[in-house]
Amino acid sequence: MEGTQKPDYIAIGFGKLESDLKYLIECLGEVLTDLGHGELAAWLPWSGKPLPSDAKLPAQLGLVYSIAFQLLNMVEENSAAAMRVLREEKEGLTAEPGLWGRYLAELKKKGASGEEIAKVLRQVRVEPVLTAHPTEAKRLTVLEQHRVLFQLIELRQQSDITPSAAKSLRDRTKATLERLWRTGEILLVKPQISDERHNVMHYLRDVFPAVLPLLDERLRYSWKETGFDPETISSIASLPRVSFGTWVGGDRDGHPGVTAQVTQETLQHLRLNALVALHRELVTLSRKMTLSGWMQPLPQKLKEAHTKLAAALGSRAEFILGINVDEPWRQFGRLLIARLPLEIGQDQSSHQVSEGSHAYQFARELTADLQTLHDALIEVGAGRLARQDVLPVLRAVEVFGFHLAVLDIRQNSVFHEKALSQLMTAAGIDGSDYANWTETERIRFLDRELRSPRPFLHPTSKAGPEADTVLACYRVLATHIEKYGPDGIGALIVSMTRRLSDLLAIYVLAREAGLTRLMPDGLTCMLPVVPLFETIDDLQRSPTILRAFLEHNVTRSSLRFQQKPGEPLVQQVMVGYSDSNKDAGILASQWNLHKGQASLAAVGRECGVAIRFFHGRGGTISRGAGPTHRFLEALPHGSLSGDIRTTEQGETIAQKFGNLGTATYNMELLVAGVAATTYEHEHGGDDPHNLETIFATVAESSTRAYRRLLEADGFIPFFRQATPIDALEHSSIGSRPARRTGQASLADLRAIPWVFSWNQARFYLPGWFGTGSGLKELFETEPELFERMKTGIKQWPFLQYVLTNVESSIASTDIDLMHRYAALVEDQKIRESILGMIVAEWNTTREMLDKLRGVPMAERRPRMSRTLQIRADALKVLHLQEIDLLSRWRALLQKGDEPAANKMLPELLLAINAIASGLRTTG
């Protein structure tokens, strides 16, 4: 490409976006007009026509705009994917940051050999965990229609499409849009956990198995293009390990609907869908095994495996052996299918797990037979077929097993505290005051109990609501492990971990439910117990808590029991990005997470244990979101050993994995980023960055400004009236309650609706507030340190990442709309005081960011600026409607006219949902 001019990707990408958007908006307008809604069609944005001058907005405008914004989101995604392809075509595999081609080239340039990088690849283990927090504002059936529309958009860009095919495509597009319109965009009834589970299963069963071979191909192709020996990564063992997890059906923190029965059903569904996915893989494999028996007789080992399979199946094998007699390789594939513990019904909903003596019980049995087939193909000289046809199936079995994804069990430490108290009381020990015991008293009691394998109570005994709930769940896990092994179960996660006793209590509860074993070195827990550090205080105490936990004899025994052959002892630690932000603001949250992870990793090294960090990232900047590769590059040095878990929450799941191309791209960002960052952590220096002290000072100043706002007189009334938080609490977004315990306090409010409500009102406050004050104090008191920070931004990935994210949040705000939402606050004194603080900080933050960067954001990030600009006018229409609806709805509630208020609620929720679609984020 030297000497040639690069294409203007931004212009090309937005040109494609505008063309596709115009097409889809035209289709939607025709559908609405055909259905007799010409007045709504007239309000469609991006149609090229001026909007009606009439100030009265149609009642169903929210639904129209929500669909319109979804169309915009789809064409943006499609355009971004097309530009990635174009960049790779014009500039090669190194063009796109965050992907294998770029990382491998950079590492090679730094002197890394193929063998050194391959060693790191074998350490890599990534596990995205799909959750169903209440951030997904759209109905599940609506998401299915979005998937169909995306496929239709992709079909439209084919260059060889005929006129008749183009007309047919337009008709199909209009039919899907009509279906969307008639379905309705919002949930009037809260979704059941089974609905959320159904949605997650789609990605686990249908998307990720299709992504996996593409992901591996991208690595192998980039590896070869970089000039490394392809044989170095030819085996499955040489590839980065990928697996998946889920919280749906296991996360019961503040969610009374997640019962033991729900967990049991979820484990069954995961097993069933894993078998469905593997059945699909084996059917495809069998169809490819058309090798003639007389040209390639079965090698001895495969012949023996063939005979053994037929014998295990008994009469079930007779039909298979009676057909394709001259194709024994295909017969072998069909015998593998017949041994799957699965009964195939007429449709997917009627498939059933089929246990029996003929069937495989464990995935490793299928792996052994597939390996025999693979080796036999190599023996007869068909190595290409072994690589192309069998290796991907072996890889799928390695990744998905018979469990598809691991199910985590999460519960709050306070719930466990109550459960243990009830258990003690039922056993004749006075546990009524356990919550008030000192930590010393708790540890003394727990240590004494953990020296004994005997439970407190008989399994049929009742102890109290919390105790019975925990033990019922744990007994489901114990039964599942006894039957299928531990592969399908993740970890026992303790949210709001605040002390060592919060973790040791889990061992006692696990002992009660049969999840422990008495080993030669003491009591052993079969499942990992994982602390979740969320608040600033907890993050600061976390190294001390973790050290004491790792040094405890039950933990050491448990880690040895859970240890995989050839691997180190591994302790998982989860860090939350939401509550620390709600506590102290964006800079303090990010700094304490950064510092906490570095300290936790150091504790692990000192204790001889590898720390597997589990990042609880949400869908917005203030809850840990941000570009995946930049997030990984910003991790504290030495905190990543190749092994990582990260949550994918709410609407981000559909955005990142809604279609095959985008899902492959996002998975490559994660896997390649983890590999490259791990290499850097192992081979780079580990001295603290020289800007750390400066950043810590800025973070401390920012926290003071943030807390002044939250503690200011009238802040809570301002928050409740200037944002639609009250309407959100009436919404049916997600199956989980908006509050942990139901108390009407800011502390009890989950971080998700806290962020959602500020974003809706275009304050985006949790993503930036306090930053300006922190930077200004440094600028005024230590100008030379401010200059050091200014010149050092690009040298410290953490600082670059944090400031870029703050900048994205501030860019998404709208000062005019802030004032309009603030006008809903009834008390003028409160309104002027709190809004004055927010606007002053907003101006300070923008000013300081420009000083620090030297160039305004619009010039440095033209793509983002143009993306926001496209949305601005249409969003303003919706915001004005929402403000009007909120005002009228609240007036009805104040008058006590609940029936009229309830009648208005769907229209208000439509507006909220449409704005969420336009912003591409909720909480």
PDB file of C-alpha atoms in Angstrom, residues 585-719:
ATOM      1  CA  GLY A 585     -17.808   8.376  40.393  1.00  0.00           C
ATOM      2  CA  ILE A 586     -16.055   7.206  37.253  1.00  0.00           C
ATOM      3  CA  LEU A 587     -12.421   8.115  37.983  1.00  0.00           C
ATOM      4  CA  ALA A 588     -12.327   6.724  41.525  1.00  0.00           C
ATOM      5  CA  SER A 589     -14.127   3.593  40.373  1.00  0.00           C
ATOM      6  CA  GLN A 590     -11.667   2.949  37.561  1.00  0.00           C
ATOM      7  CA  TRP A 591      -8.647   3.750  39.734  1.00  0.00           C
ATOM      8  CA  ASN A 592      -9.708   1.509  42.615  1.00  0.00           C
ATOM      9  CA  LEU A 593     -10.494  -1.324  40.193  1.00  0.00           C
ATOM     10  CA  HIS A 594      -7.093  -0.875  38.560  1.00  0.00           C
ATOM     11  CA  LYS A 595      -5.219  -0.706  41.843  1.00  0.00           C
ATOM     12  CA  GLY A 596      -7.290  -3.511  43.375  1.00  0.00           C
ATOM     13  CA  GLN A 597      -6.602  -5.928  40.511  1.00  0.00           C
ATOM     14  CA  ALA A 598      -2.870  -5.251  40.678  1.00  0.00           C
ATOM     15  CA  SER A 599      -2.868  -5.949  44.435  1.00  0.00           C
ATOM     16  CA  LEU A 600      -5.038  -9.057  44.103  1.00  0.00           C
ATOM     17  CA  ALA A 601      -2.775 -10.471  41.375  1.00  0.00           C
ATOM     18  CA  ALA A 602       0.247  -9.837  43.612  1.00  0.00           C
ATOM     19  CA  VAL A 603      -1.432 -11.667  46.510  1.00  0.00           C
ATOM     20  CA  GLY A 604      -2.073 -14.606  44.195  1.00  0.00           C
ATOM     21  CA  ARG A 605       1.574 -14.752  43.123  1.00  0.00           C
ATOM     22  CA  GLU A 606       2.753 -14.605  46.744  1.00  0.00           C
ATOM     23  CA  CYS A 607       0.381 -17.460  47.657  1.00  0.00           C
ATOM     24  CA  GLY A 608       1.333 -19.582  44.632  1.00  0.00           C
ATOM     25  CA  VAL A 609      -2.117 -19.247  43.042  1.00  0.00           C
ATOM     26  CA  ALA A 610      -3.035 -17.884  39.599  1.00  0.00           C
ATOM     27  CA  ILE A 611      -5.853 -15.329  39.807  1.00  0.00           C
ATOM     28  CA  ARG A 612      -8.576 -15.717  37.210  1.00  0.00           C
ATOM     29  CA  PHE A 613     -10.286 -12.344  37.109  1.00  0.00           C
ATOM     30  CA  PHE A 614     -13.986 -12.243  36.315  1.00  0.00           C
ATOM     31  CA  HIS A 615     -14.890  -8.751  35.099  1.00  0.00           C
ATOM     32  CA  GLY A 616     -18.512  -7.805  35.782  1.00  0.00           C
ATOM     33  CA  ARG A 617     -18.763  -5.256  32.988  1.00  0.00           C
ATOM     34  CA  GLY A 618     -22.086  -3.663  32.103  1.00  0.00           C
ATOM     35  CA  GLY A 619     -23.406  -2.116  28.928  1.00  0.00           C
ATOM     36  CA  THR A 620     -22.430   1.504  29.594  1.00  0.00           C
ATOM     37  CA  ILE A 621     -19.187   3.394  30.248  1.00  0.00           C
ATOM     38  CA  SER A 622     -20.045   3.921  33.907  1.00  0.00           C
ATOM     39  CA  ARG A 623     -20.542   0.172  34.356  1.00  0.00           C
ATOM     40  CA  GLY A 624     -17.288  -0.929  32.738  1.00  0.00           C
ATOM     41  CA  ALA A 625     -18.130  -0.896  29.027  1.00  0.00           C
ATOM     42  CA  GLY A 626     -15.677   0.254  26.408  1.00  0.00           C
ATOM     43  CA  PRO A 627     -13.838  -1.181  23.389  1.00  0.00           C
ATOM     44  CA  THR A 628     -12.759  -4.722  24.295  1.00  0.00           C
ATOM     45  CA  HIS A 629      -9.166  -4.512  23.070  1.00  0.00           C
ATOM     46  CA  ARG A 630      -8.617  -1.136  24.749  1.00  0.00           C
ATOM     47  CA  PHE A 631     -10.068  -2.495  27.990  1.00  0.00           C
ATOM     48  CA  LEU A 632      -7.648  -5.430  27.908  1.00  0.00           C
ATOM     49  CA  GLU A 633      -4.644  -3.258  27.048  1.00  0.00           C
ATOM     50  CA  ALA A 634      -5.521  -1.014  30.022  1.00  0.00           C
ATOM     51  CA  LEU A 635      -5.469  -3.827  32.597  1.00  0.00           C
ATOM     52  CA  PRO A 636      -2.814  -3.401  35.323  1.00  0.00           C
ATOM     53  CA  HIS A 637       0.463  -5.039  34.439  1.00  0.00           C
ATOM     54  CA  GLY A 638       0.760  -8.599  35.719  1.00  0.00           C
ATOM     55  CA  SER A 639      -2.973  -9.033  36.345  1.00  0.00           C
ATOM     56  CA  LEU A 640      -3.642 -11.148  33.241  1.00  0.00           C
ATOM     57  CA  SER A 641      -2.191 -14.639  33.015  1.00  0.00           C
ATOM     58  CA  GLY A 642      -4.252 -15.632  29.975  1.00  0.00           C
ATOM     59  CA  ASP A 643      -7.293 -16.752  31.979  1.00  0.00           C
ATOM     60  CA  ILE A 644     -10.258 -14.368  32.071  1.00  0.00           C
ATOM     61  CA  ARG A 645     -14.026 -14.256  32.356  1.00  0.00           C
ATOM     62  CA  THR A 646     -16.201 -11.282  31.471  1.00  0.00           C
ATOM     63  CA  THR A 647     -19.934 -10.650  31.597  1.00  0.00           C
ATOM     64  CA  GLU A 648     -21.968  -9.786  28.535  1.00  0.00           C
ATOM     65  CA  GLN A 649     -25.096  -8.063  29.755  1.00  0.00           C
ATOM     66  CA  GLY A 650     -28.491  -7.129  28.426  1.00  0.00           C
ATOM     67  CA  GLU A 651     -28.611  -5.299  25.128  1.00  0.00           C
ATOM     68  CA  THR A 652     -24.864  -5.716  24.569  1.00  0.00           C
ATOM     69  CA  ILE A 653     -25.436  -9.417  23.825  1.00  0.00           C
ATOM     70  CA  ALA A 654     -27.614  -8.658  20.810  1.00  0.00           C
ATOM     71  CA  GLN A 655     -25.343  -5.800  19.704  1.00  0.00           C
ATOM     72  CA  LYS A 656     -22.134  -7.866  19.859  1.00  0.00           C
ATOM     73  CA  PHE A 657     -23.392 -11.318  18.884  1.00  0.00           C
ATOM     74  CA  GLY A 658     -26.628 -10.730  16.982  1.00  0.00           C
ATOM     75  CA  ASN A 659     -25.210 -11.949  13.669  1.00  0.00           C
ATOM     76  CA  LEU A 660     -22.382 -14.230  12.613  1.00  0.00           C
ATOM     77  CA  GLY A 661     -19.961 -11.622  11.245  1.00  0.00           C
ATOM     78  CA  THR A 662     -20.260  -9.244  14.191  1.00  0.00           C
ATOM     79  CA  ALA A 663     -20.098 -12.116  16.684  1.00  0.00           C
ATOM     80  CA  THR A 664     -16.892 -13.435  15.091  1.00  0.00           C
ATOM     81  CA  TYR A 665     -15.354  -9.951  15.148  1.00  0.00           C
ATOM     82  CA  ASN A 666     -16.161  -9.393  18.826  1.00  0.00           C
ATOM     83  CA  MET A 667     -14.938 -12.832  19.846  1.00  0.00           C
ATOM     84  CA  GLU A 668     -11.691 -12.217  17.947  1.00  0.00           C
ATOM     85  CA  LEU A 669     -11.262  -8.902  19.762  1.00  0.00           C
ATOM     86  CA  LEU A 670     -11.575 -10.750  23.061  1.00  0.00           C
ATOM     87  CA  VAL A 671      -9.404 -13.794  22.339  1.00  0.00           C
ATOM     88  CA  ALA A 672      -6.676 -11.966  20.396  1.00  0.00           C
ATOM     89  CA  GLY A 673      -6.641  -9.147  22.941  1.00  0.00           C
ATOM     90  CA  VAL A 674      -6.233 -11.554  25.855  1.00  0.00           C
ATOM     91  CA  ALA A 675      -3.376 -13.365  24.088  1.00  0.00           C
ATOM     92  CA  ALA A 676      -1.497 -10.182  23.170  1.00  0.00           C
ATOM     93  CA  THR A 677      -2.010  -8.572  26.588  1.00  0.00           C
ATOM     94  CA  THR A 678      -0.891 -11.748  28.353  1.00  0.00           C
ATOM     95  CA  TYR A 679       2.306 -11.763  26.300  1.00  0.00           C
ATOM     96  CA  GLU A 680       2.960  -8.123  27.224  1.00  0.00           C
ATOM     97  CA  HIS A 681       2.305  -8.814  30.919  1.00  0.00           C
ATOM     98  CA  GLU A 682       4.771 -11.705  30.886  1.00  0.00           C
ATOM     99  CA  HIS A 683       7.523 -10.002  28.904  1.00  0.00           C
ATOM    100  CA  GLY A 684       7.257  -6.323  29.809  1.00  0.00           C
ATOM    101  CA  GLY A 685       8.446  -4.414  32.858  1.00  0.00           C
ATOM    102  CA  ASP A 686       6.297  -4.409  35.986  1.00  0.00           C
ATOM    103  CA  ASP A 687       7.251  -1.058  37.532  1.00  0.00           C
ATOM    104  CA  PRO A 688       4.331   1.239  38.429  1.00  0.00           C
ATOM    105  CA  HIS A 689       3.633   3.832  35.766  1.00  0.00           C
ATOM    106  CA  ASN A 690       4.993   7.266  36.631  1.00  0.00           C
ATOM    107  CA  LEU A 691       1.528   8.799  36.239  1.00  0.00           C
ATOM    108  CA  GLU A 692      -0.146   6.568  38.826  1.00  0.00           C
ATOM    109  CA  THR A 693       0.358   8.968  41.743  1.00  0.00           C
ATOM    110  CA  ILE A 694      -0.983  11.853  39.676  1.00  0.00           C
ATOM    111  CA  PHE A 695      -4.051   9.886  38.607  1.00  0.00           C
ATOM    112  CA  ALA A 696      -4.718   8.828  42.208  1.00  0.00           C
ATOM    113  CA  THR A 697      -4.729  12.492  43.249  1.00  0.00           C
ATOM    114  CA  VAL A 698      -7.118  13.441  40.435  1.00  0.00           C
ATOM    115  CA  ALA A 699      -9.407  10.514  41.307  1.00  0.00           C
ATOM    116  CA  GLU A 700      -9.526  11.605  44.951  1.00  0.00           C
ATOM    117  CA  SER A 701     -10.449  15.162  43.969  1.00  0.00           C
ATOM    118  CA  SER A 702     -13.103  13.896  41.561  1.00  0.00           C
ATOM    119  CA  THR A 703     -14.678  11.797  44.304  1.00  0.00           C
ATOM    120  CA  ARG A 704     -15.045  14.818  46.565  1.00  0.00           C
ATOM    121  CA  ALA A 705     -16.909  16.648  43.800  1.00  0.00           C
ATOM    122  CA  TYR A 706     -19.069  13.605  43.076  1.00  0.00           C
ATOM    123  CA  ARG A 707     -19.980  13.060  46.747  1.00  0.00           C
ATOM    124  CA  ARG A 708     -20.784  16.770  47.172  1.00  0.00           C
ATOM    125  CA  LEU A 709     -23.422  16.351  44.495  1.00  0.00           C
ATOM    126  CA  LEU A 710     -24.939  13.147  45.908  1.00  0.00           C
ATOM    127  CA  GLU A 711     -24.973  14.558  49.444  1.00  0.00           C
ATOM    128  CA  ALA A 712     -26.313  17.980  48.454  1.00  0.00           C
ATOM    129  CA  ASP A 713     -29.683  19.010  49.860  1.00  0.00           C
ATOM    130  CA  GLY A 714     -32.416  18.024  47.449  1.00  0.00           C
ATOM    131  CA  PHE A 715     -30.336  15.689  45.291  1.00  0.00           C
ATOM    132  CA  ILE A 716     -32.667  12.692  45.693  1.00  0.00           C
ATOM    133  CA  PRO A 717     -35.841  14.680  44.805  1.00  0.00           C
ATOM    134  CA  PHE A 718     -33.962  16.130  41.826  1.00  0.00           C
ATOM    135  CA  PHE A 719     -32.886  12.688  40.651  1.00  0.00           C
TER     136      PHE A 719
END
